Tab-separated table of C-alpha atoms in Angstrom:
chain	number	residue	atom	x	y	z
A	1	MET	CA	105.527	121.116	79.283
A	2	GLY	CA	105.004	119.942	82.861
A	3	THR	CA	102.057	119.726	85.208
A	4	GLY	CA	102.669	123.336	86.224
A	5	TYR	CA	101.422	124.424	82.798
A	6	TRP	CA	98.025	122.821	83.386
A	7	THR	CA	97.887	124.309	86.894
A	8	MET	CA	98.439	127.848	85.613
A	9	CYS	CA	95.540	127.384	83.190
A	10	CYS	CA	93.108	126.445	85.969
A	11	PRO	CA	91.388	128.875	88.376
A	12	THR	CA	91.236	126.211	91.110
A	13	PRO	CA	94.626	125.044	92.440
A	14	MET	CA	95.531	121.442	91.625
A	15	PRO	CA	92.070	120.146	90.568
A	16	PHE	CA	93.668	117.101	88.921
A	17	LEU	CA	93.265	113.357	89.180
A	18	ALA	CA	96.141	111.625	87.383
A	19	ALA	CA	96.014	108.052	86.093
A	20	ASP	CA	98.563	105.513	84.934
A	21	PHE	CA	99.026	101.760	84.652
A	22	LEU	CA	101.363	99.962	87.032
A	23	HIS	CA	102.825	96.749	85.660
A	24	LEU	CA	104.617	94.081	87.675
A	25	ASP	CA	105.928	90.602	86.934
A	26	CYS	CA	105.328	87.603	89.180
A	27	ALA	CA	108.461	85.616	90.027
A	28	PHE	CA	106.812	82.187	90.062
A	29	THR	CA	103.932	82.386	87.591
A	30	LEU	CA	106.068	84.450	85.156
A	31	LYS	CA	102.978	86.475	84.271
A	32	ARG	CA	102.749	90.243	83.918
A	33	HIS	CA	100.055	91.903	85.984
A	34	TYR	CA	98.478	95.332	85.543
A	35	ALA	CA	96.893	97.703	88.049
A	36	PRO	CA	95.439	101.152	87.326
A	37	ILE	CA	96.757	103.791	89.736
A	38	PHE	CA	95.041	107.126	90.428
A	39	ILE	CA	96.565	109.995	92.400
A	40	GLU	CA	94.982	113.262	93.548
A	41	HIS	CA	97.347	116.140	92.856
A	42	GLY	CA	96.121	118.309	95.703
A	43	THR	CA	96.536	115.729	98.490
A	44	ARG	CA	98.879	113.185	96.838
A	45	ARG	CA	96.367	110.513	97.906
A	46	VAL	CA	96.780	107.298	95.889
A	47	HIS	CA	93.925	105.046	94.822
A	48	LEU	CA	94.699	101.496	93.713
A	49	ALA	CA	92.331	99.613	91.426
A	50	ARG	CA	92.267	95.842	91.089
A	51	VAL	CA	95.103	93.756	89.685
A	52	THR	CA	94.687	91.651	86.547
A	53	THR	CA	96.666	89.808	83.880
A	54	HIS	CA	94.227	90.865	81.144
A	55	SER	CA	93.594	94.605	81.165
A	56	THR	CA	90.811	94.751	78.580
A	57	GLY	CA	88.971	97.952	77.781
A	58	GLN	CA	85.787	96.813	79.555
A	59	TRP	CA	87.717	95.800	82.682
A	60	THR	CA	89.546	99.143	82.742
A	61	VAL	CA	86.247	101.035	82.534
A	62	GLN	CA	84.971	99.261	85.647
A	63	GLN	CA	88.194	99.896	87.566
A	64	THR	CA	87.990	103.560	86.640
A	65	ARG	CA	84.519	103.826	88.137
A	66	ASN	CA	85.649	102.365	91.472
A	67	PRO	CA	87.990	105.277	92.392
A	68	ALA	CA	85.262	107.704	91.314
A	69	MET	CA	82.912	106.142	93.867
A	70	ALA	CA	85.666	106.090	96.516
A	71	LEU	CA	86.344	109.793	95.993
A	72	ASP	CA	82.668	110.541	96.668
A	73	ARG	CA	82.310	114.244	97.572
A	74	ARG	CA	85.943	115.014	96.740
A	75	MET	CA	85.012	114.557	93.076
A	76	ASP	CA	83.415	118.014	93.335
A	77	SER	CA	86.882	119.563	93.728
A	78	LEU	CA	88.314	117.797	90.673
A	79	ARG	CA	88.098	119.231	87.176
A	80	PHE	CA	90.538	117.208	85.093
A	81	LEU	CA	91.633	113.605	84.607
A	82	LEU	CA	95.207	113.540	83.334
A	83	ARG	CA	96.206	110.348	81.514
A	84	ASP	CA	98.307	109.106	78.627
A	85	GLN	CA	97.088	107.749	75.306
A	86	ASP	CA	97.412	104.055	76.145
A	87	SER	CA	95.063	101.848	74.146
A	88	LYS	CA	93.772	100.345	77.420
A	89	TYR	CA	91.773	103.541	77.925
A	90	SER	CA	88.574	103.938	75.963
A	91	ALA	CA	85.967	106.611	75.326
A	92	SER	CA	83.773	104.967	77.975
A	93	ILE	CA	86.325	105.891	80.654
A	94	ASP	CA	86.232	109.549	79.680
A	95	THR	CA	82.427	109.412	79.627
A	96	ALA	CA	82.364	107.998	83.170
A	97	PHE	CA	84.331	110.991	84.451
A	98	GLU	CA	82.431	113.493	82.332
A	99	ALA	CA	79.345	112.461	84.300
A	100	HIS	CA	81.111	114.076	87.297
A	101	ASP	CA	82.082	117.171	85.256
A	102	VAL	CA	85.697	115.956	85.052
A	103	LYS	CA	87.336	116.641	81.695
A	104	THR	CA	90.033	114.346	80.294
A	105	LEU	CA	93.442	115.772	79.362
A	106	LEU	CA	95.767	113.594	77.288
A	107	SER	CA	99.516	113.788	77.770
A	108	PRO	CA	101.607	113.822	74.558
A	109	PRO	CA	103.583	110.676	73.627
A	110	ARG	CA	107.006	110.356	75.253
A	111	ALA	CA	106.376	113.281	77.581
A	112	PRO	CA	106.430	111.830	81.142
A	113	LYS	CA	106.953	115.268	82.722
A	114	VAL	CA	103.394	116.246	81.777
A	115	ASN	CA	102.142	113.632	84.250
A	116	ALA	CA	105.124	114.107	86.554
A	117	ILE	CA	103.340	113.638	89.910
A	118	CYS	CA	101.906	110.273	88.906
A	119	GLU	CA	105.186	109.173	87.275
A	120	ARG	CA	107.108	110.045	90.434
A	121	ALA	CA	104.642	108.153	92.629
A	122	MET	CA	105.018	105.096	90.397
A	123	GLY	CA	108.796	105.368	90.559
A	124	THR	CA	108.731	105.619	94.352
A	125	LEU	CA	106.474	102.570	94.549
A	126	HIS	CA	108.963	100.586	92.470
A	127	ARG	CA	112.007	101.746	94.448
A	128	GLU	CA	110.471	101.234	97.892
A	129	LEU	CA	108.477	98.065	97.225
A	130	LEU	CA	108.530	96.253	93.908
A	131	ASP	CA	112.291	96.433	93.332
A	132	ARG	CA	112.818	94.861	96.760
A	133	THR	CA	110.011	92.286	96.831
A	134	LEU	CA	109.417	89.046	94.924
A	135	ILE	CA	105.761	88.890	93.919
A	136	TYR	CA	104.456	85.310	94.042
A	137	ASN	CA	101.065	85.640	92.361
A	138	ARG	CA	98.125	87.984	91.870
A	139	ALA	CA	96.848	87.564	95.451
A	140	HIS	CA	100.268	88.474	96.814
A	141	ALA	CA	100.437	91.487	94.494
A	142	VAL	CA	97.065	92.734	95.771
A	143	LYS	CA	98.156	92.282	99.392
A	144	VAL	CA	101.455	94.175	99.180
A	145	LEU	CA	100.080	96.944	96.948
A	146	THR	CA	97.122	97.494	99.278
A	147	GLU	CA	99.374	97.615	102.332
A	148	TYR	CA	101.792	100.006	100.638
A	149	THR	CA	98.941	102.278	99.525
A	150	GLN	CA	97.653	102.447	103.102
A	151	HIS	CA	101.148	103.279	104.341
A	152	ARG	CA	101.583	106.012	101.737
A	153	ASN	CA	98.193	107.626	102.390
A	154	ARG	CA	98.280	107.451	106.197
A	155	HIS	CA	101.929	107.809	107.166
A	156	ARG	CA	104.284	108.851	104.367
A	157	PRO	CA	105.065	112.594	104.561
A	158	HIS	CA	105.154	114.732	101.412
A	159	GLN	CA	107.229	117.852	101.013
A	160	SER	CA	104.551	119.532	98.885
A	161	ARG	CA	102.152	119.187	101.856
A	162	GLN	CA	104.542	120.514	104.539
A	163	GLN	CA	105.501	116.930	105.457
A	164	LEU	CA	101.875	115.862	105.982
A	165	PRO	CA	100.656	112.459	104.765
A	166	PRO	CA	97.754	112.585	102.271
A	167	ASP	CA	95.141	111.587	104.857
A	168	SER	CA	96.318	114.125	107.469
A	169	THR	CA	94.837	117.601	107.731
A	170	GLU	CA	96.615	118.966	110.820
A	171	SER	CA	100.338	119.434	111.372
A	172	PRO	CA	101.808	117.841	114.528
A	173	ALA	CA	102.826	120.174	117.315
A	174	PRO	CA	106.475	121.235	116.972
A	175	ALA	CA	108.835	119.275	119.182
A	176	THR	CA	111.190	120.915	121.665
A	177	ALA	CA	114.130	119.581	123.615
A	178	ALA	CA	111.837	118.990	126.602
A	179	ASP	CA	109.331	117.145	124.410
A	180	LEU	CA	112.008	114.749	123.193
A	181	GLN	CA	112.776	113.785	126.763
A	182	ALA	CA	109.154	113.427	127.827
A	183	HIS	CA	107.714	111.589	124.847
A	184	LYS	CA	108.707	108.262	123.389
A	185	ILE	CA	108.646	107.310	119.723
A	186	ARG	CA	106.846	104.160	118.689
A	187	ARG	CA	108.075	102.178	115.683
A	188	ARG	CA	105.832	99.945	113.609
A	189	SER	CA	106.941	97.625	110.819
A	190	THR	CA	104.893	97.181	107.660
A	191	LEU	CA	105.292	95.035	104.562
A	192	GLY	CA	107.149	92.390	106.526
A	193	GLY	CA	109.635	94.875	107.961
A	194	LEU	CA	110.494	96.415	104.599
A	195	ILE	CA	109.181	99.836	105.712
A	196	LYS	CA	109.197	101.365	109.198
A	197	GLU	CA	106.592	103.818	110.467
A	198	TYR	CA	107.294	106.152	113.392
A	199	GLN	CA	104.860	108.050	115.585
A	200	ARG	CA	104.697	109.525	119.057
A	201	ALA	CA	103.604	107.103	121.737
A	202	ALA	CA	100.386	108.085	123.494
């Protein structure tokens, strides 16, 4: 049973906020760090909470409230929080979202396809960043994750959004052969050159 099942049950298209825990190991401190990740199904926008080595229930509750405040008015378009049954989540987290009329849906054990959009985003993050970067410590983890999140939300195209990044609302004008001759493409490196961003020069 995939995310499409939940979508068919809802009158509003894609009113989901999905949550999962990202874990990463530091190469020098040899400690495992945790970071809650939230992704809006409708826009594919990713929200990164803080990074910690001790993801207690109380800490997780606070990090869950932060994305809710960041979403602000967009919370009105959300109806469901989709998460797994990890013990890091508590009833207080569900209560925090219920205050915004967001109901919690729990994915069954060993059923990653139910939360497929979030699982895919986590996999992409590992393949494009964490599998190719040595994380020194918590501060370094925060820096690279924040920079990658900004890249993903502002520049990375998504097929489900007609190749628009999450923060974009208008499609670029279609290019023609004449346009390619008249306009130059500007390249910008991010994450120390690990990822390249391309856009039309002004």
